[in-house]
Coordinates of N, CA and C in Angstrom, one line a residue:
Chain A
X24 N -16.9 10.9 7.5 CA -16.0 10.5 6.5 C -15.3 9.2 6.9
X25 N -14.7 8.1 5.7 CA -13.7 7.3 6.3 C -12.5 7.2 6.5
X26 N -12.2 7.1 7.8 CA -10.6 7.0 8.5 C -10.5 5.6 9.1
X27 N -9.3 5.7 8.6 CA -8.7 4.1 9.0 C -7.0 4.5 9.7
X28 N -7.6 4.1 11.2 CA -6.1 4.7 12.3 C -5.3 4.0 12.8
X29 N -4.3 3.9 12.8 CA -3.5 2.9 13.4 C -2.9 3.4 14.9
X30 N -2.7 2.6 15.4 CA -2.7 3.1 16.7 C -1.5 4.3 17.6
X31 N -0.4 3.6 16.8 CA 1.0 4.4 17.0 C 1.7 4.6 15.8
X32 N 2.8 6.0 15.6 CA 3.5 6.0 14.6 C 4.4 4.8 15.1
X33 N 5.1 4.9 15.9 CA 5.9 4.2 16.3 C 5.9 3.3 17.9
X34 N 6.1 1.8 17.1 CA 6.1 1.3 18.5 C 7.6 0.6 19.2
X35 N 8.2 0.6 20.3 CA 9.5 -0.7 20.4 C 9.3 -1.2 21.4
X36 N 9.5 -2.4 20.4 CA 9.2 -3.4 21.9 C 10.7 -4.3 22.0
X37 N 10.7 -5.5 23.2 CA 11.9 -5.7 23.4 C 12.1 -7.6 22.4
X38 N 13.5 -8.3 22.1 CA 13.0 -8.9 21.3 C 12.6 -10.1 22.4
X39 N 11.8 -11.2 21.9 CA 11.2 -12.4 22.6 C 9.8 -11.6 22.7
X40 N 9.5 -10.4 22.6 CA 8.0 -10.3 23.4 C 7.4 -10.6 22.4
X41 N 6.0 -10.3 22.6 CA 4.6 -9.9 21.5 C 4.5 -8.5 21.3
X42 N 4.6 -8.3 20.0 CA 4.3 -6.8 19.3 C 2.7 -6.7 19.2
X43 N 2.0 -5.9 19.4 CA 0.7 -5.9 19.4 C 0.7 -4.7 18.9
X44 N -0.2 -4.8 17.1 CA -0.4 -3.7 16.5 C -2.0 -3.5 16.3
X45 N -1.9 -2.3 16.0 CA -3.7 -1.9 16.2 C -4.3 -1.2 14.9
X46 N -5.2 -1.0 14.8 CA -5.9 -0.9 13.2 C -7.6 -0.5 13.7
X47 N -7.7 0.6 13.8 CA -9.4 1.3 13.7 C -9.8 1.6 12.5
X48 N -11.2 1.5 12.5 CA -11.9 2.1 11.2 C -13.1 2.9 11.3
X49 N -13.5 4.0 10.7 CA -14.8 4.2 10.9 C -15.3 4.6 9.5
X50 N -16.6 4.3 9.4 CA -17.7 4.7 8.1 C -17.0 3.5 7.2
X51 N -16.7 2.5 7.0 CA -16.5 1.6 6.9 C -17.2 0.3 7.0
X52 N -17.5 -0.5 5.4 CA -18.0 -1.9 6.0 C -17.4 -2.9 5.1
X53 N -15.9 -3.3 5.9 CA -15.4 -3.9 5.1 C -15.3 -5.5 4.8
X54 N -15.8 -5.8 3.7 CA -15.7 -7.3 4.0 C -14.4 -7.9 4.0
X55 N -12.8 -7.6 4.1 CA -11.9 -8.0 4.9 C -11.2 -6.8 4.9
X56 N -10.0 -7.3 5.6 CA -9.0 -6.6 6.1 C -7.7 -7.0 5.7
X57 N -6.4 -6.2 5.2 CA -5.5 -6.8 4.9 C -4.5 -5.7 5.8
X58 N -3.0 -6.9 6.0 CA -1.9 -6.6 6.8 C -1.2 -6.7 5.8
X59 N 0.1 -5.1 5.6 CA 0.8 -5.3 5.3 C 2.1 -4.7 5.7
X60 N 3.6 -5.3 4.9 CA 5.1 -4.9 5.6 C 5.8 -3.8 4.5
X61 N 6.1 -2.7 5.5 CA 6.8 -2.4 4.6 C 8.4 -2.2 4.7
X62 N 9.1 -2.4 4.4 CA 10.7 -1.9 5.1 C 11.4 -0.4 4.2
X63 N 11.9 0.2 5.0 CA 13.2 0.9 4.5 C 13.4 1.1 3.0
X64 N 13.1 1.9 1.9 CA 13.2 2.1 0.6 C 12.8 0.6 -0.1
X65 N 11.1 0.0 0.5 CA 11.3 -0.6 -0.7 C 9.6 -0.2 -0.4
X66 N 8.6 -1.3 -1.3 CA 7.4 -1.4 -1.7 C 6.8 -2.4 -0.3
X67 N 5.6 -2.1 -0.2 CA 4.8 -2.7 0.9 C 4.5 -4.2 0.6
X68 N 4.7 -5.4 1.5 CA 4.0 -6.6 1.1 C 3.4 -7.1 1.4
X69 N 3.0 -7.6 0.9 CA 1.0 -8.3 1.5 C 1.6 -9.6 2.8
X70 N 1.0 -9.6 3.7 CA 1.1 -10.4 5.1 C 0.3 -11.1 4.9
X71 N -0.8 -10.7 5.1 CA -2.4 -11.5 6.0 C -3.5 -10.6 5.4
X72 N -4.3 -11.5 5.0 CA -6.0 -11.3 4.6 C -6.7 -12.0 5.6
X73 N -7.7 -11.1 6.4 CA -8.9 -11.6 7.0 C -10.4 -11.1 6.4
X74 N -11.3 -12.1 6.2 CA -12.3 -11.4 6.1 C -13.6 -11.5 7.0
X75 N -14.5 -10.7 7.1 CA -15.4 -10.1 8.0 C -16.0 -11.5 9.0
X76 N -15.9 -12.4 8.2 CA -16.8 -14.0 8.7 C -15.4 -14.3 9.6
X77 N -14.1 -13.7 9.6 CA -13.3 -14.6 10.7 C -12.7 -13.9 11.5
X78 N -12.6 -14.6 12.8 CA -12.8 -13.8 14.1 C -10.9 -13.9 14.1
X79 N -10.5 -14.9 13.5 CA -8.7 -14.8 13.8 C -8.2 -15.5 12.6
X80 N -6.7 -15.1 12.4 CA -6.2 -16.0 11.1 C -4.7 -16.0 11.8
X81 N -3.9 -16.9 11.2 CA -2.5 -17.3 11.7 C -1.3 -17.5 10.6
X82 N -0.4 -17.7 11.0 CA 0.4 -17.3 10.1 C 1.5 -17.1 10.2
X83 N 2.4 -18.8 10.9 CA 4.0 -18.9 11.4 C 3.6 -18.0 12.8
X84 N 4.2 -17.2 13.2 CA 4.4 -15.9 14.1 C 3.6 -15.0 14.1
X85 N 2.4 -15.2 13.3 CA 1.7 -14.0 12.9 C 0.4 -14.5 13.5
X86 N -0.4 -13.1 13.9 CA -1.6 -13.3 14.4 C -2.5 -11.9 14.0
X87 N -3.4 -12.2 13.8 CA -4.5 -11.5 13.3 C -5.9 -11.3 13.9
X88 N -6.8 -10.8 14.2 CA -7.6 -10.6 14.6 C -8.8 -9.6 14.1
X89 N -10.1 -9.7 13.8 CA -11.0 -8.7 13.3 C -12.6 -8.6 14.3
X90 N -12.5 -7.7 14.7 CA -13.5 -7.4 15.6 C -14.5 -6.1 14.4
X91 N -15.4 -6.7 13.9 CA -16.0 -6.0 12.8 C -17.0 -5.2 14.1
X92 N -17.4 -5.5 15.0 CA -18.4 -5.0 16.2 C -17.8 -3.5 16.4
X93 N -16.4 -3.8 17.0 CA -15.5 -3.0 17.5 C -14.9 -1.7 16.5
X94 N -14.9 -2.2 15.1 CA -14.8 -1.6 14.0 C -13.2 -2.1 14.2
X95 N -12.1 -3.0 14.7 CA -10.7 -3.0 15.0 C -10.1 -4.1 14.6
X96 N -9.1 -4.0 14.5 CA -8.1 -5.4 13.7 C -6.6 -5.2 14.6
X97 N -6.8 -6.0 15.1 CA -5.4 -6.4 16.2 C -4.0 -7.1 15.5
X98 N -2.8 -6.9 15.3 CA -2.5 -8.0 14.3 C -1.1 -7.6 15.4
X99 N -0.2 -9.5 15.6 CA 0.2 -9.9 17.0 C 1.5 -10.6 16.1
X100 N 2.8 -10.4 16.5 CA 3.8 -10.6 16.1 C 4.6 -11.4 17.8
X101 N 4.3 -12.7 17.6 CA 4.9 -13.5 18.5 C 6.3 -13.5 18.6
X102 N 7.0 -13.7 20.1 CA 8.7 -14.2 20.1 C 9.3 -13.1 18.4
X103 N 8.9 -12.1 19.2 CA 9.5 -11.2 17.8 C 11.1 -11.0 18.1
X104 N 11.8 -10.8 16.9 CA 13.0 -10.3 16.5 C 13.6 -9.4 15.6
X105 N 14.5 -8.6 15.8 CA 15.3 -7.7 15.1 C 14.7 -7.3 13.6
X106 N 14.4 -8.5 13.2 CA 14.7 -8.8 11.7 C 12.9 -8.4 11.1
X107 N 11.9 -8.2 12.4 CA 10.6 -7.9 12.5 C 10.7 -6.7 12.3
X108 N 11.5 -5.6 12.8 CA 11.5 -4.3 12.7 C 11.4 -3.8 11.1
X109 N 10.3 -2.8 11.0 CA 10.0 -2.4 9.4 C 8.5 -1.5 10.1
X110 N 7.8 -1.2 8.7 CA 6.3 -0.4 9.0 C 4.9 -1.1 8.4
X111 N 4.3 -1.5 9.4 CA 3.2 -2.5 8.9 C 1.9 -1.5 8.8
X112 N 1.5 -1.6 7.7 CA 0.5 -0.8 7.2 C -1.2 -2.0 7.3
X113 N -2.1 -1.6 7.9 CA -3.4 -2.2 7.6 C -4.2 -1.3 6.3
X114 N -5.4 -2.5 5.4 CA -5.4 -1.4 4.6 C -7.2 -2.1 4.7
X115 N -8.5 -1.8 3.9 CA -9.4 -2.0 3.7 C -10.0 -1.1 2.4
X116 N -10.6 -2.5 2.1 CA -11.2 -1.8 0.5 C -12.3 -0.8 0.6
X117 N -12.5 0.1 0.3 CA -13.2 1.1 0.6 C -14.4 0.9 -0.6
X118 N -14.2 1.4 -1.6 CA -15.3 0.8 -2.7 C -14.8 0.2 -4.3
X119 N -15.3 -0.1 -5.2 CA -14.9 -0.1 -6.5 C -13.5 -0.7 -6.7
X120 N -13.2 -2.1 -5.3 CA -12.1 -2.3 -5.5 C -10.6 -1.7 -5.4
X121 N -11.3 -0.9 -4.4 CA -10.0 0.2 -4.0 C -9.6 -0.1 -2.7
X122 N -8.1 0.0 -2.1 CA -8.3 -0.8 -1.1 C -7.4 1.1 -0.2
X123 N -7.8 0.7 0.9 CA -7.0 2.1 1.7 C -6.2 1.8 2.5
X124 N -5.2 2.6 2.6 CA -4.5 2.3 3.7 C -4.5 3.6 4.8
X125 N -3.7 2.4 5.8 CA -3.9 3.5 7.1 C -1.8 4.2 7.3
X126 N -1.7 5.0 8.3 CA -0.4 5.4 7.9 C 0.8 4.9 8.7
X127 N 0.4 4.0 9.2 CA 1.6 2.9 9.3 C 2.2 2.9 10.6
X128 N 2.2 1.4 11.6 CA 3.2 1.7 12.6 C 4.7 1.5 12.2
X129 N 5.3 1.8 12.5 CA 7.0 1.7 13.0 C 7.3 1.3 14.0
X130 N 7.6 -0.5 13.5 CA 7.6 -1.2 14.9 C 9.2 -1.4 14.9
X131 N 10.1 -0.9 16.3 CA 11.8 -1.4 16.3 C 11.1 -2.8 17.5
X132 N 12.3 -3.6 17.4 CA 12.5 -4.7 18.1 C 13.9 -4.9 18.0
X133 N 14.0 -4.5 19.4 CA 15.3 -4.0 20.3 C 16.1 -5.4 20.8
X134 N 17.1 -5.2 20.2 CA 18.2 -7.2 20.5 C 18.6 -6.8 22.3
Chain B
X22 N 12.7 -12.7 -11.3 CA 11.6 -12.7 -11.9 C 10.8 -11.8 -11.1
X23 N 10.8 -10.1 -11.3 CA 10.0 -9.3 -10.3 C 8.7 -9.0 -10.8
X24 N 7.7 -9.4 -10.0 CA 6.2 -9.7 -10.6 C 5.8 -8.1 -11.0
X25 N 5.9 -7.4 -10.7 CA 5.9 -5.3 -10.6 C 7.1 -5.1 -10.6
X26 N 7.4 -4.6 -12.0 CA 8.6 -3.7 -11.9 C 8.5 -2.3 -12.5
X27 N 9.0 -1.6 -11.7 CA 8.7 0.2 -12.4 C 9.8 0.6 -12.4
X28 N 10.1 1.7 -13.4 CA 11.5 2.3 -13.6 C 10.9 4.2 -14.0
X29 N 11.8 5.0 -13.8 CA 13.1 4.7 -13.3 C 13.1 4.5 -11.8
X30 N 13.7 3.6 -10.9 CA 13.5 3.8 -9.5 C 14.3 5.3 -9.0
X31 N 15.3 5.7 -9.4 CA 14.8 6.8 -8.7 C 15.3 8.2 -10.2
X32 N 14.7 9.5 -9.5 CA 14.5 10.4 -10.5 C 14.3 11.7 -10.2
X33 N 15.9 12.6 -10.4 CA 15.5 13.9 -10.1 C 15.8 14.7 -11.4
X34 N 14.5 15.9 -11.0 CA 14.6 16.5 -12.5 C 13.7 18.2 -11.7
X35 N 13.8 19.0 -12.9 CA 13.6 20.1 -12.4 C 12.0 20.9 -12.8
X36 N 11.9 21.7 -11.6 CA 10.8 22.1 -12.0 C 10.0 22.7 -13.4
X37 N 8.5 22.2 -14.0 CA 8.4 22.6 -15.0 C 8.8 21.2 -16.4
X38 N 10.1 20.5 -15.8 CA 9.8 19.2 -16.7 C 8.6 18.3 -16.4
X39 N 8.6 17.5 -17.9 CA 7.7 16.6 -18.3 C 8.3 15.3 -17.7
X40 N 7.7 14.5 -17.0 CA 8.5 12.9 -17.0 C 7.9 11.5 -16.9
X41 N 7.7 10.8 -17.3 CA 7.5 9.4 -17.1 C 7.7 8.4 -16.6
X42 N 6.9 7.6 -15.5 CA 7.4 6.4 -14.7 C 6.6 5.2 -15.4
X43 N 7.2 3.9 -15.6 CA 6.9 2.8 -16.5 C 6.6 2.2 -15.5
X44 N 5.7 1.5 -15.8 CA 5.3 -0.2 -15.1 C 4.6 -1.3 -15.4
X45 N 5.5 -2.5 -15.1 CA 4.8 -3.4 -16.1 C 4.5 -4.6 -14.9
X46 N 3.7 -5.5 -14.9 CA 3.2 -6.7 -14.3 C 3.0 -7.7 -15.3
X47 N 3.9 -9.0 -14.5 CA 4.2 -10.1 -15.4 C 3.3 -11.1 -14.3
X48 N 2.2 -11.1 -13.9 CA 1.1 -11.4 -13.0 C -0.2 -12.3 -13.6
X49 N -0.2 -11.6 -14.7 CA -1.5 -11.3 -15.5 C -2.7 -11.2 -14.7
X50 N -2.6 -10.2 -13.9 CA -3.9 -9.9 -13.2 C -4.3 -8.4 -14.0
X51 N -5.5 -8.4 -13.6 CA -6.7 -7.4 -14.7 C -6.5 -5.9 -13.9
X52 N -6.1 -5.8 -12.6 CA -6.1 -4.5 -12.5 C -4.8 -3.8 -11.8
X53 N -4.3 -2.8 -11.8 CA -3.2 -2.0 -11.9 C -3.4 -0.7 -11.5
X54 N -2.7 -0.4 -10.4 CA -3.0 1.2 -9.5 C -1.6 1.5 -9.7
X55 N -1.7 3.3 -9.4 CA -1.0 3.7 -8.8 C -1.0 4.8 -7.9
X56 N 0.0 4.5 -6.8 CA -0.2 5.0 -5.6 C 1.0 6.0 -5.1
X57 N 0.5 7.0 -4.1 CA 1.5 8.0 -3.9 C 2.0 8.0 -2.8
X58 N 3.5 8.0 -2.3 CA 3.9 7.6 -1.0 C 4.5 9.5 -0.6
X59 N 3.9 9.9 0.4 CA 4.2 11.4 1.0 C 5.5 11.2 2.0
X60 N 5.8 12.2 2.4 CA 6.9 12.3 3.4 C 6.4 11.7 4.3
X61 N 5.5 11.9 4.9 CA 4.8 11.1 6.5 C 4.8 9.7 6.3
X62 N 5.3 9.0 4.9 CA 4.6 7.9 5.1 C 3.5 7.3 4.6
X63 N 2.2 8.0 4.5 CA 0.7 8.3 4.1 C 0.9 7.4 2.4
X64 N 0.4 5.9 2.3 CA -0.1 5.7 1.2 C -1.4 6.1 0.3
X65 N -1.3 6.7 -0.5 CA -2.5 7.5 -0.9 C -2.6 7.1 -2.2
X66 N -4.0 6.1 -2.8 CA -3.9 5.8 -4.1 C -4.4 6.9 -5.2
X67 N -4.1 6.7 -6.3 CA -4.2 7.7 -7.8 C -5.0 7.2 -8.7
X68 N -4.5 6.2 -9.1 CA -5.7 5.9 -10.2 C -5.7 4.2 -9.9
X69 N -7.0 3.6 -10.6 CA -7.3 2.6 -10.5 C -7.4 1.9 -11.9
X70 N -6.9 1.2 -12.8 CA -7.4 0.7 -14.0 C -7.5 -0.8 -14.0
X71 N -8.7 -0.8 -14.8 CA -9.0 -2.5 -15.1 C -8.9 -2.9 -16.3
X72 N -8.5 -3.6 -16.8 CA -8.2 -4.2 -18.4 C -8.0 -3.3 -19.1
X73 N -7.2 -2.1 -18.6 CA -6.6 -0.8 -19.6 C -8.3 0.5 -19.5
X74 N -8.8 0.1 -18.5 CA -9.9 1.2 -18.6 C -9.6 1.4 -17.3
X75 N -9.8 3.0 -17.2 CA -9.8 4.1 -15.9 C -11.1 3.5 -15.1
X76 N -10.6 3.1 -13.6 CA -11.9 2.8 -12.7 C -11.8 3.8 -11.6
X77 N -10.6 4.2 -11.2 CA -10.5 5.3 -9.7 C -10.1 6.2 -10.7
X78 N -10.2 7.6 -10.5 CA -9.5 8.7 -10.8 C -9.6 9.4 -9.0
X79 N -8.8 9.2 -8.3 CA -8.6 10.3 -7.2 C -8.2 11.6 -7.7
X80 N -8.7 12.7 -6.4 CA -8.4 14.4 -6.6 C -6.9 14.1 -6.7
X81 N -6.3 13.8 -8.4 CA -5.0 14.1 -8.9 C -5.4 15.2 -9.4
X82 N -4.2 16.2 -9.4 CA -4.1 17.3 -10.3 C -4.0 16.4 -12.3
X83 N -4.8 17.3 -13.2 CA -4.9 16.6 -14.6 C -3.5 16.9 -15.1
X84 N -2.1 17.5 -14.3 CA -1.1 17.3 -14.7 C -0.4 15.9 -14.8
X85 N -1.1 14.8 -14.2 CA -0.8 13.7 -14.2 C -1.9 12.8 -14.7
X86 N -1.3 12.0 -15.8 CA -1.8 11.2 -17.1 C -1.4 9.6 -17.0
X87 N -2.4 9.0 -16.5 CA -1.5 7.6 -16.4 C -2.3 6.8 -18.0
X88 N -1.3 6.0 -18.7 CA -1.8 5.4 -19.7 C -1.4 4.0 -19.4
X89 N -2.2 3.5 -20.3 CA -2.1 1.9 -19.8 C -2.4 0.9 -21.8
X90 N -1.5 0.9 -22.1 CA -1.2 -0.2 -23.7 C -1.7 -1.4 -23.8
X91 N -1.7 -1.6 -22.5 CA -2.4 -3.3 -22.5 C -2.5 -3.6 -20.9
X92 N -3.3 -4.5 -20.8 CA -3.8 -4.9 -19.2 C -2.1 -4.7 -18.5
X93 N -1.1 -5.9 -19.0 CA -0.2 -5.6 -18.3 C 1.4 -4.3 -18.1
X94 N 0.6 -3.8 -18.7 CA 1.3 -2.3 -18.2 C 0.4 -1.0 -18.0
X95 N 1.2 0.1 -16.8 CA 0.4 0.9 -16.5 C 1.1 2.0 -16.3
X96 N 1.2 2.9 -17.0 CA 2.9 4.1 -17.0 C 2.0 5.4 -16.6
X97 N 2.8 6.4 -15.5 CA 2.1 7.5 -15.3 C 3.0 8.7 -15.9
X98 N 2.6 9.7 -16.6 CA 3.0 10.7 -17.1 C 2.9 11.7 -16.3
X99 N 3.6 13.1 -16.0 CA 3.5 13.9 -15.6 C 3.9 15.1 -15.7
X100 N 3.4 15.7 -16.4 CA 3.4 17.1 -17.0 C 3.8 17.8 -15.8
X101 N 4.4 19.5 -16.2 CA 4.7 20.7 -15.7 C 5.3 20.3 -14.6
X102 N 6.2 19.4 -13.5 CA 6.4 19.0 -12.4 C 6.3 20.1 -11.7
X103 N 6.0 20.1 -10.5 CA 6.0 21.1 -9.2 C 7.0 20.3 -8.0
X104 N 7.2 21.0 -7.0 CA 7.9 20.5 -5.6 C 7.0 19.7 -5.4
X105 N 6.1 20.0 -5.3 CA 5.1 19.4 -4.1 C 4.8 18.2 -4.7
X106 N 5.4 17.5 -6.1 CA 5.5 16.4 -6.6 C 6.0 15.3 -6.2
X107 N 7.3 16.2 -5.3 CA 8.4 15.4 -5.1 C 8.1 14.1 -3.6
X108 N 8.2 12.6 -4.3 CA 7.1 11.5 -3.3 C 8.2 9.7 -3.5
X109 N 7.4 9.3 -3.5 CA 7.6 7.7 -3.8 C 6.5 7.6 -4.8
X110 N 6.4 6.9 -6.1 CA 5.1 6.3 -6.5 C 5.1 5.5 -6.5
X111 N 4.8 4.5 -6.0 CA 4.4 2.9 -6.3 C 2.8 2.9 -7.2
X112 N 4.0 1.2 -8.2 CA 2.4 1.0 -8.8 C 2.3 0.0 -8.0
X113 N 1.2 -0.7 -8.4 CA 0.7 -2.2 -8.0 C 0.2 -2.9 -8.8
X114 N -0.5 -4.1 -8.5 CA -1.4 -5.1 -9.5 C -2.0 -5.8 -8.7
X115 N -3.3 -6.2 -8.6 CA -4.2 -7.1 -8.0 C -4.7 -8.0 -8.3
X116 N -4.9 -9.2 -7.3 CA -5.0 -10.3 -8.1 C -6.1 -10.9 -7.4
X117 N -6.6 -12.0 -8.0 CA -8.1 -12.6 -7.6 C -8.4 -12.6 -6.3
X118 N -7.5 -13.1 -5.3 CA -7.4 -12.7 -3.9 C -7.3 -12.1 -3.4
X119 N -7.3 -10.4 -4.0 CA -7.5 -9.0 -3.5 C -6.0 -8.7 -2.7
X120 N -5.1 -9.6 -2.7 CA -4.3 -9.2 -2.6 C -3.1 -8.1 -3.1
X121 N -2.6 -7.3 -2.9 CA -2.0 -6.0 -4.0 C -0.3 -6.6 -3.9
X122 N 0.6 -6.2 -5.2 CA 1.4 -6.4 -5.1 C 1.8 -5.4 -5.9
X123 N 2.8 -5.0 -4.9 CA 3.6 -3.5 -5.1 C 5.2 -3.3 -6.0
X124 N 5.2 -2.6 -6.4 CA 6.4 -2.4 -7.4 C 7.6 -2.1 -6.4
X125 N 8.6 -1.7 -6.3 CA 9.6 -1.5 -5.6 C 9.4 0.6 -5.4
X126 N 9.1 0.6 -6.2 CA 8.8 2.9 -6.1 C 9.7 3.3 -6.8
X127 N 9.5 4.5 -7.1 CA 10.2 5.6 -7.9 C 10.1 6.4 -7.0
X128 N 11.6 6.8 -6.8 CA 11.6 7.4 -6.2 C 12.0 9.3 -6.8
X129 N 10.9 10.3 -6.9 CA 10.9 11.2 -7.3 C 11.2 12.4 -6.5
X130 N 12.3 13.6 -6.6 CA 12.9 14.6 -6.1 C 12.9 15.6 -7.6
X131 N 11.5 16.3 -7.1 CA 11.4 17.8 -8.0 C 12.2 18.8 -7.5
X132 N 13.1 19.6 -7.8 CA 14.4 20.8 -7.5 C 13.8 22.2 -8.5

């Protein structure tokens, strides 16, 4: 069946580092991959679209990555801060235009 | 100018009532989900429509009736409520770049 895993419910890291978030898939063949934010009582927002033909995308502080080999999508929050902390959901369209999501890290970034 | 807006945002009512969440997208994009947010987190989509026609139906119980008047609105109805109703619903709307853009949620508490 397909599962799409994210690595940790929850990650904290300290502020200035790199948040490095993780995104598995299996029975899956997606032609991209999307990152998204979500905060505290509200609606998820779209970050970053990668698709299958690109090995990285960028994006101010944002980093992305799609290893279709690996089935995995790396997505990299540089010199992070406070204001980064929320729950980033990866999602992939599974068929008919339907896209899935996975269940989200909870990333804090500690001042 | 909120591109998804759904009401009521939030909504408690009691077991056995009938209730209605509205949504409308001022986008004009062709397609409009809506999706169920659980206690864990877990975004889990419901229905899928494109130009006012049913394209996903997920294992929803047929106590839930989503109708759609014209491309840009997509209201979900929901008969006999139960506990186990009680979630976040977010709609959405999708747009040529497969990007999704999410309504703010309703937030629902069956008692």
């Amino acid at each position: 069946s397909q599962k799409i895993e994210q690595n940790s419910e929850a990650l904290n890291i300290q502020e200035g580092k790199t948040a490095t978030l993780t995104c598995n898939y299996t029975n899956y063949s997606p032609a991209y991959l999307q990152w998204y934010r979500q905060d505290p009582g509200r609606g998820p927002v779209f970050l970053l679209l990668i698709r299958e033909n690109e090995k990285e995308k960028r994006k101010e502080r944002l980093k992305v990555t799609f290893d279709t080999t690996l089935k995995q999508s790396l997505f990299h929050i540089t010199a992070s801060q406070p204001a980064d902390s929320a729950t980033y959901l990866c999602a992939l369209e599974s068929s008919a235009r339907q896209l899935t999501f996975g269940s989200g890290t909870q990333l804090t970034v500690l001042p | 100018d909120t591109a998804v807006s759904q009401t009521p945002k939030y909504l408690v009512t009691q077991m056995g009532n009938d209730k209605s969440i509205k949504c409308e997208q001022n986008l004009g994009h062709d397609t409009m989900y809506w999706y169920k947010q659980d206690s864990k987190k877990f975004l889990k989509i419901m229905f899928s429509y494109n130009n006012k026609e049913l394209i996903i139906n997920e294992t929803v119980p047929n106590r839930f009736s989503p109708k759609s008047p014209d491309k840009a609105h997509l209201n979900l109805h929901i008969n006999s409520l139960e506990l186990g109703d009680s979630a976040v619903y977010f709609c959405a709307s999708r747009a040529d770049s497969d990007t999704i853009y999410f309504g703010e949620g309703s937030w629902l508490t069956v008692v």
